[in-house]
Short mmCIF file of N, CA and C in Angstrom, two decimals:
data_model
loop_
_atom_site.label_atom_id
_atom_site.label_comp_id
_atom_site.label_asym_id
_atom_site.label_seq_id
_atom_site.Cartn_x
_atom_site.Cartn_y
_atom_site.Cartn_z
N VAL X 1 6.59 -12.71 22.16
CA VAL X 1 7.88 -13.69 21.62
C VAL X 1 7.94 -14.60 22.71
N SER X 2 7.84 -15.77 22.20
CA SER X 2 8.47 -16.93 23.16
C SER X 2 9.59 -17.67 22.78
N LYS X 3 10.52 -18.09 23.72
CA LYS X 3 11.73 -18.81 23.39
C LYS X 3 11.91 -19.41 24.72
N ASN X 4 12.35 -20.77 24.56
CA ASN X 4 12.59 -21.79 25.59
C ASN X 4 11.46 -21.64 26.54
N ASN X 5 10.22 -21.80 26.28
CA ASN X 5 9.11 -21.70 27.31
C ASN X 5 9.27 -20.45 28.01
N THR X 6 9.64 -19.42 27.58
CA THR X 6 9.46 -18.10 28.12
C THR X 6 8.96 -17.08 27.32
N ILE X 7 7.92 -16.41 27.96
CA ILE X 7 7.23 -15.23 27.16
C ILE X 7 7.97 -13.94 27.49
N TYR X 8 8.38 -13.36 26.14
CA TYR X 8 8.94 -12.11 26.27
C TYR X 8 7.87 -10.88 25.95
N ILE X 9 7.88 -9.83 26.80
CA ILE X 9 7.02 -8.88 26.53
C ILE X 9 7.87 -7.63 26.08
N TYR X 10 7.94 -6.88 24.82
CA TYR X 10 8.82 -5.92 24.79
C TYR X 10 8.24 -4.85 23.87
N ARG X 11 8.94 -3.77 23.81
CA ARG X 11 8.29 -2.58 23.22
C ARG X 11 8.72 -2.77 21.54
N GLU X 12 7.88 -2.84 20.68
CA GLU X 12 8.25 -2.82 19.22
C GLU X 12 8.81 -1.58 18.80
N LEU X 13 9.87 -1.53 18.08
CA LEU X 13 10.28 -0.24 17.55
C LEU X 13 9.43 0.39 16.26
N GLY X 14 8.96 1.55 16.43
CA GLY X 14 8.17 1.82 15.19
C GLY X 14 9.15 3.20 14.46
N LYS X 15 8.39 4.18 14.16
CA LYS X 15 9.12 5.41 13.93
C LYS X 15 9.74 6.22 14.81
N ASN X 16 9.01 6.04 16.10
CA ASN X 16 9.70 6.89 17.32
C ASN X 16 10.90 6.35 17.87
N LYS X 17 11.96 6.59 18.10
CA LYS X 17 13.11 6.44 18.78
C LYS X 17 12.97 6.40 20.23
N PRO X 18 13.83 5.50 20.95
CA PRO X 18 13.41 5.41 22.37
C PRO X 18 14.11 6.61 22.98
N SER X 19 13.19 7.04 24.00
CA SER X 19 13.45 8.33 24.57
C SER X 19 14.65 7.98 25.80
N LEU X 20 15.34 9.00 26.22
CA LEU X 20 16.39 8.92 27.27
C LEU X 20 16.01 10.33 28.10
N GLN X 21 16.05 10.05 29.39
CA GLN X 21 15.65 10.94 30.36
C GLN X 21 16.71 10.60 31.62
N GLN X 22 17.59 11.86 31.77
CA GLN X 22 18.67 11.77 32.93
C GLN X 22 18.01 12.26 33.96
N LEU X 23 17.74 11.33 35.10
CA LEU X 23 17.18 11.42 36.57
C LEU X 23 18.17 12.26 37.39
N SER X 24 19.47 12.01 37.33
CA SER X 24 20.60 12.56 38.30
C SER X 24 21.88 12.15 37.40
N ASN X 25 22.99 12.42 38.25
CA ASN X 25 24.48 12.34 37.59
C ASN X 25 24.83 10.94 37.51
N SER X 26 23.91 9.99 38.21
CA SER X 26 24.16 8.60 37.95
C SER X 26 22.81 7.75 37.71
N GLU X 27 21.86 8.34 37.18
CA GLU X 27 20.58 7.68 37.00
C GLU X 27 20.00 8.14 35.62
N TRP X 28 19.66 7.15 34.78
CA TRP X 28 18.99 7.58 33.46
C TRP X 28 17.56 6.40 33.42
N LEU X 29 16.57 7.02 32.63
CA LEU X 29 15.39 6.19 32.41
C LEU X 29 15.52 6.35 30.82
N TRP X 30 15.63 4.95 30.42
CA TRP X 30 15.58 4.66 29.04
C TRP X 30 14.28 4.13 28.43
N ASP X 31 13.77 5.03 27.57
CA ASP X 31 12.35 4.66 26.78
C ASP X 31 11.30 4.25 28.03
N GLY X 32 11.50 5.17 29.15
CA GLY X 32 10.29 5.14 29.89
C GLY X 32 10.14 3.66 30.84
N ARG X 33 11.28 3.13 30.68
CA ARG X 33 10.79 1.57 31.01
C ARG X 33 12.13 0.70 31.91
N LEU X 34 13.35 1.42 31.30
CA LEU X 34 14.49 0.73 32.17
C LEU X 34 15.35 1.80 32.89
N LYS X 35 15.35 1.72 34.09
CA LYS X 35 16.09 2.53 35.05
C LYS X 35 17.70 1.91 35.07
N ILE X 36 18.26 2.70 34.69
CA ILE X 36 19.84 2.36 34.84
C ILE X 36 20.49 3.40 35.81
N THR X 37 21.40 2.70 36.73
CA THR X 37 21.85 3.40 37.75
C THR X 37 23.21 2.91 37.85
N ALA X 38 24.20 3.88 37.96
CA ALA X 38 25.58 3.75 37.78
C ALA X 38 26.11 3.45 39.33
N LYS X 39 26.99 2.89 39.48
CA LYS X 39 27.52 2.78 41.03
C LYS X 39 28.18 4.04 41.32
N THR X 40 29.00 4.61 40.52
CA THR X 40 29.56 6.11 40.43
C THR X 40 29.24 7.05 39.45
N ASN X 41 29.00 8.39 39.64
CA ASN X 41 28.96 9.34 38.67
C ASN X 41 29.77 9.36 37.48
N ASP X 42 30.97 8.73 37.46
CA ASP X 42 31.90 8.80 36.35
C ASP X 42 31.94 7.18 35.77
N THR X 43 30.86 6.59 35.64
CA THR X 43 30.95 5.32 34.99
C THR X 43 30.44 5.23 33.68
N ILE X 44 29.25 5.82 33.56
CA ILE X 44 28.68 5.73 32.16
C ILE X 44 28.92 6.97 31.49
N LYS X 45 29.52 6.77 30.13
CA LYS X 45 29.90 8.02 29.35
C LYS X 45 28.74 8.31 28.72
N SER X 46 27.91 7.35 28.04
CA SER X 46 27.00 7.58 27.01
C SER X 46 25.73 6.37 27.17
N LEU X 47 24.80 6.84 26.62
CA LEU X 47 23.40 5.89 26.38
C LEU X 47 23.11 6.26 25.26
N GLU X 48 22.78 5.24 24.26
CA GLU X 48 22.38 5.62 22.93
C GLU X 48 21.62 4.35 22.30
N PRO X 49 20.90 4.47 21.47
CA PRO X 49 20.17 3.32 20.73
C PRO X 49 20.97 2.36 19.99
N MET X 50 20.70 1.22 20.11
CA MET X 50 21.38 0.12 19.74
C MET X 50 21.66 0.25 18.19
N LYS X 51 22.98 -0.05 17.74
CA LYS X 51 23.34 -0.31 16.23
C LYS X 51 23.65 -1.63 16.10
N PRO X 52 23.19 -2.32 15.20
CA PRO X 52 23.26 -3.72 15.01
C PRO X 52 24.87 -4.16 14.72
N GLU X 53 25.49 -3.18 13.94
CA GLU X 53 26.93 -3.32 13.81
C GLU X 53 27.82 -3.69 14.97
N ILE X 54 27.34 -2.90 15.99
CA ILE X 54 27.98 -2.83 17.30
C ILE X 54 27.95 -4.29 17.91
N LEU X 55 26.54 -4.96 17.89
CA LEU X 55 26.50 -6.20 18.61
C LEU X 55 27.38 -7.20 17.80
N ASN X 56 27.84 -7.20 16.57
CA ASN X 56 28.66 -8.25 15.97
C ASN X 56 30.04 -7.99 16.87
N LYS X 57 30.51 -6.76 17.25
CA LYS X 57 31.80 -6.72 17.75
C LYS X 57 32.02 -6.91 19.48
N ILE X 58 30.78 -7.12 19.97
CA ILE X 58 30.60 -7.27 21.37
C ILE X 58 30.99 -8.86 21.55
N GLN X 59 32.06 -9.43 21.95
CA GLN X 59 32.24 -11.01 21.98
C GLN X 59 31.48 -11.50 23.11
N GLU X 60 31.34 -10.91 24.26
CA GLU X 60 30.90 -11.60 25.33
C GLU X 60 29.18 -11.74 25.39
N ILE X 61 28.71 -11.30 24.17
CA ILE X 61 27.21 -11.07 24.14
C ILE X 61 26.71 -12.76 24.39
N ASN X 62 25.70 -12.87 25.20
CA ASN X 62 24.92 -14.35 25.15
C ASN X 62 23.82 -14.30 24.40
N SER X 63 23.76 -14.60 23.13
CA SER X 63 22.69 -14.25 22.20
C SER X 63 21.61 -15.31 22.41
N LYS X 64 21.89 -16.32 23.44
CA LYS X 64 20.77 -17.31 23.82
C LYS X 64 19.97 -16.74 24.89
N LYS X 65 20.23 -15.44 25.47
CA LYS X 65 19.59 -15.20 26.56
C LYS X 65 18.06 -14.48 26.20
N ILE X 66 17.92 -13.68 25.13
CA ILE X 66 16.89 -13.23 24.68
C ILE X 66 16.76 -13.30 23.28
N PRO X 67 15.52 -13.17 22.45
CA PRO X 67 15.44 -13.32 21.02
C PRO X 67 16.02 -11.87 20.30
N LYS X 68 16.58 -12.04 19.31
CA LYS X 68 17.50 -10.95 18.62
C LYS X 68 16.56 -9.73 18.26
N ARG X 69 15.23 -10.01 18.04
CA ARG X 69 14.39 -8.83 17.75
C ARG X 69 14.25 -7.93 18.86
N ILE X 70 14.58 -8.32 19.91
CA ILE X 70 14.40 -7.51 21.30
C ILE X 70 15.70 -6.69 21.50
N TRP X 71 16.77 -7.04 20.83
CA TRP X 71 18.04 -6.46 21.16
C TRP X 71 18.11 -4.93 20.64
N LYS X 72 17.41 -4.76 19.47
CA LYS X 72 17.49 -3.43 18.95
C LYS X 72 16.68 -2.35 19.82
N THR X 73 15.96 -2.93 20.68
CA THR X 73 15.05 -2.09 21.69
C THR X 73 15.86 -1.59 22.92
N LEU X 74 17.03 -2.16 23.06
CA LEU X 74 17.90 -2.04 24.23
C LEU X 74 18.84 -0.97 24.06
N PRO X 75 19.32 -0.29 25.07
CA PRO X 75 20.22 0.68 25.06
C PRO X 75 21.83 0.35 24.96
N LEU X 76 22.68 0.99 23.99
CA LEU X 76 24.06 0.81 24.19
C LEU X 76 24.65 1.61 25.11
N ILE X 77 25.27 0.88 26.12
CA ILE X 77 25.93 1.85 27.33
C ILE X 77 27.46 1.72 26.96
N THR X 78 28.11 2.90 26.88
CA THR X 78 29.39 3.00 26.90
C THR X 78 29.95 3.53 28.26
N THR X 79 30.98 3.11 28.80
CA THR X 79 31.56 3.47 29.94
C THR X 79 32.60 4.38 29.78
N TYR X 80 33.26 5.16 30.79
CA TYR X 80 34.45 5.78 30.63
C TYR X 80 35.61 5.05 30.18
N ASP X 81 35.81 3.79 30.74
CA ASP X 81 36.90 2.85 30.33
C ASP X 81 36.69 2.22 28.94
N THR X 82 35.80 2.87 28.18
CA THR X 82 35.61 2.49 26.66
C THR X 82 34.99 1.21 26.64
N LYS X 83 34.31 0.24 27.74
CA LYS X 83 33.72 -0.92 27.31
C LYS X 83 32.23 -0.53 27.00
N VAL X 84 31.65 -1.53 26.29
CA VAL X 84 30.40 -1.38 25.75
C VAL X 84 29.47 -2.41 26.34
N TYR X 85 28.22 -2.16 26.73
CA TYR X 85 27.33 -3.05 27.44
C TYR X 85 25.86 -2.98 26.72
N VAL X 86 25.08 -4.12 26.61
CA VAL X 86 23.91 -4.21 26.33
C VAL X 86 23.31 -4.73 27.61
N PRO X 87 22.28 -4.25 28.23
CA PRO X 87 21.57 -4.99 29.28
C PRO X 87 20.93 -6.15 29.05
N PHE X 88 21.10 -7.11 29.70
CA PHE X 88 20.67 -8.38 29.60
C PHE X 88 21.37 -9.42 28.45
N LEU X 89 22.18 -8.73 27.87
CA LEU X 89 23.10 -9.59 26.93
C LEU X 89 24.62 -9.86 27.25
N ASN X 90 25.13 -8.84 27.96
CA ASN X 90 26.55 -9.07 28.38
C ASN X 90 26.55 -8.80 29.95
N ASP X 91 27.61 -9.61 30.61
CA ASP X 91 27.35 -9.60 32.02
C ASP X 91 28.07 -8.23 32.77
N GLY X 92 28.60 -7.40 32.06
CA GLY X 92 29.26 -6.52 32.84
C GLY X 92 28.67 -5.51 33.75
N ASP X 93 27.37 -5.39 33.23
CA ASP X 93 26.50 -4.34 34.11
C ASP X 93 26.46 -4.49 35.41
N SER X 94 26.30 -5.57 36.07
CA SER X 94 26.13 -5.98 37.50
C SER X 94 27.28 -5.25 38.17
N LYS X 95 28.49 -5.06 37.67
CA LYS X 95 29.61 -4.62 38.62
C LYS X 95 29.80 -3.20 38.45
N LYS X 96 29.41 -2.53 37.51
CA LYS X 96 29.45 -0.94 37.29
C LYS X 96 28.00 -0.21 37.27
N PHE X 97 27.10 -0.98 36.99
CA PHE X 97 25.79 -0.23 37.01
C PHE X 97 24.64 -1.39 37.29
N SER X 98 23.41 -0.92 37.74
CA SER X 98 22.29 -1.97 37.52
C SER X 98 21.18 -1.40 36.44
N VAL X 99 20.51 -2.32 35.99
CA VAL X 99 19.33 -1.96 35.06
C VAL X 99 18.03 -2.71 35.74
N LYS X 100 17.12 -1.96 35.72
CA LYS X 100 15.83 -2.38 36.36
C LYS X 100 14.71 -2.09 35.36
N PHE X 101 13.94 -3.22 35.23
CA PHE X 101 12.71 -2.83 34.40
C PHE X 101 11.60 -2.24 35.15
N LEU X 102 11.12 -1.05 34.64
CA LEU X 102 9.88 -0.42 35.14
C LEU X 102 8.86 -0.38 34.25
N PRO X 103 7.92 -1.19 34.22
CA PRO X 103 6.62 -0.96 33.05
C PRO X 103 5.92 0.09 33.43
N LEU X 104 5.39 0.68 32.37
CA LEU X 104 4.69 1.94 32.60
C LEU X 104 3.09 1.55 33.33
N VAL X 105 2.77 0.38 32.92
CA VAL X 105 1.54 0.08 33.74
C VAL X 105 1.88 -1.22 34.54
N SER X 106 1.60 -1.39 35.74
CA SER X 106 2.07 -2.28 36.58
C SER X 106 1.39 -3.86 36.05
N LEU X 107 2.05 -4.79 35.78
CA LEU X 107 1.43 -6.02 35.27
C LEU X 107 0.61 -6.76 36.55
N LYS X 108 1.03 -6.44 37.82
CA LYS X 108 0.38 -7.17 38.72
C LYS X 108 -0.95 -6.41 38.99
N LYS X 109 -1.24 -5.29 38.68
CA LYS X 109 -2.61 -4.70 39.00
C LYS X 109 -3.66 -4.62 37.87
N THR X 110 -3.23 -5.63 36.92
CA THR X 110 -4.00 -5.67 35.87
C THR X 110 -4.40 -7.13 35.80
N SER X 111 -5.26 -7.66 34.75
CA SER X 111 -5.82 -8.97 34.68
C SER X 111 -4.82 -9.77 33.73
N PHE X 112 -3.54 -9.11 33.57
CA PHE X 112 -2.80 -9.91 32.67
C PHE X 112 -2.23 -11.13 33.20
N PHE X 113 -1.88 -11.41 34.37
CA PHE X 113 -1.75 -12.68 34.92
C PHE X 113 -2.74 -13.50 35.43
N HIS X 114 -4.10 -13.23 34.99
CA HIS X 114 -5.31 -13.65 35.57
C HIS X 114 -5.52 -14.94 34.79
N CYS X 115 -5.50 -16.15 35.40
CA CYS X 115 -5.66 -17.52 34.88
C CYS X 115 -6.93 -18.14 35.39
N GLU X 116 -7.74 -18.72 34.71
CA GLU X 116 -8.72 -19.50 35.24
C GLU X 116 -8.78 -21.17 34.84
#
């Protein structure tokens, strides 16, 4: 998908739901590609697949950041103080937790960026 001269590479959702692996009390791996690290053990209450009706309720979503078809592949993060975040769509995550993209195959080690 491309938008505003930016190319987005994302996982298309099929029949398989995104996976969630808890790495420690403050770290999770979402769908084998997003590492979510909380600043403290009591920050994140739950991580679950995105529900479209929730997106409509989050007022501070910046819908211009990434195309909508990518939204449903992102986790819904609920904190113990009942706030809801979606990585890359609302800005609260940088204060309470971090989200890092970890591709399964390094794009640097392939010919993906090869140009002639």
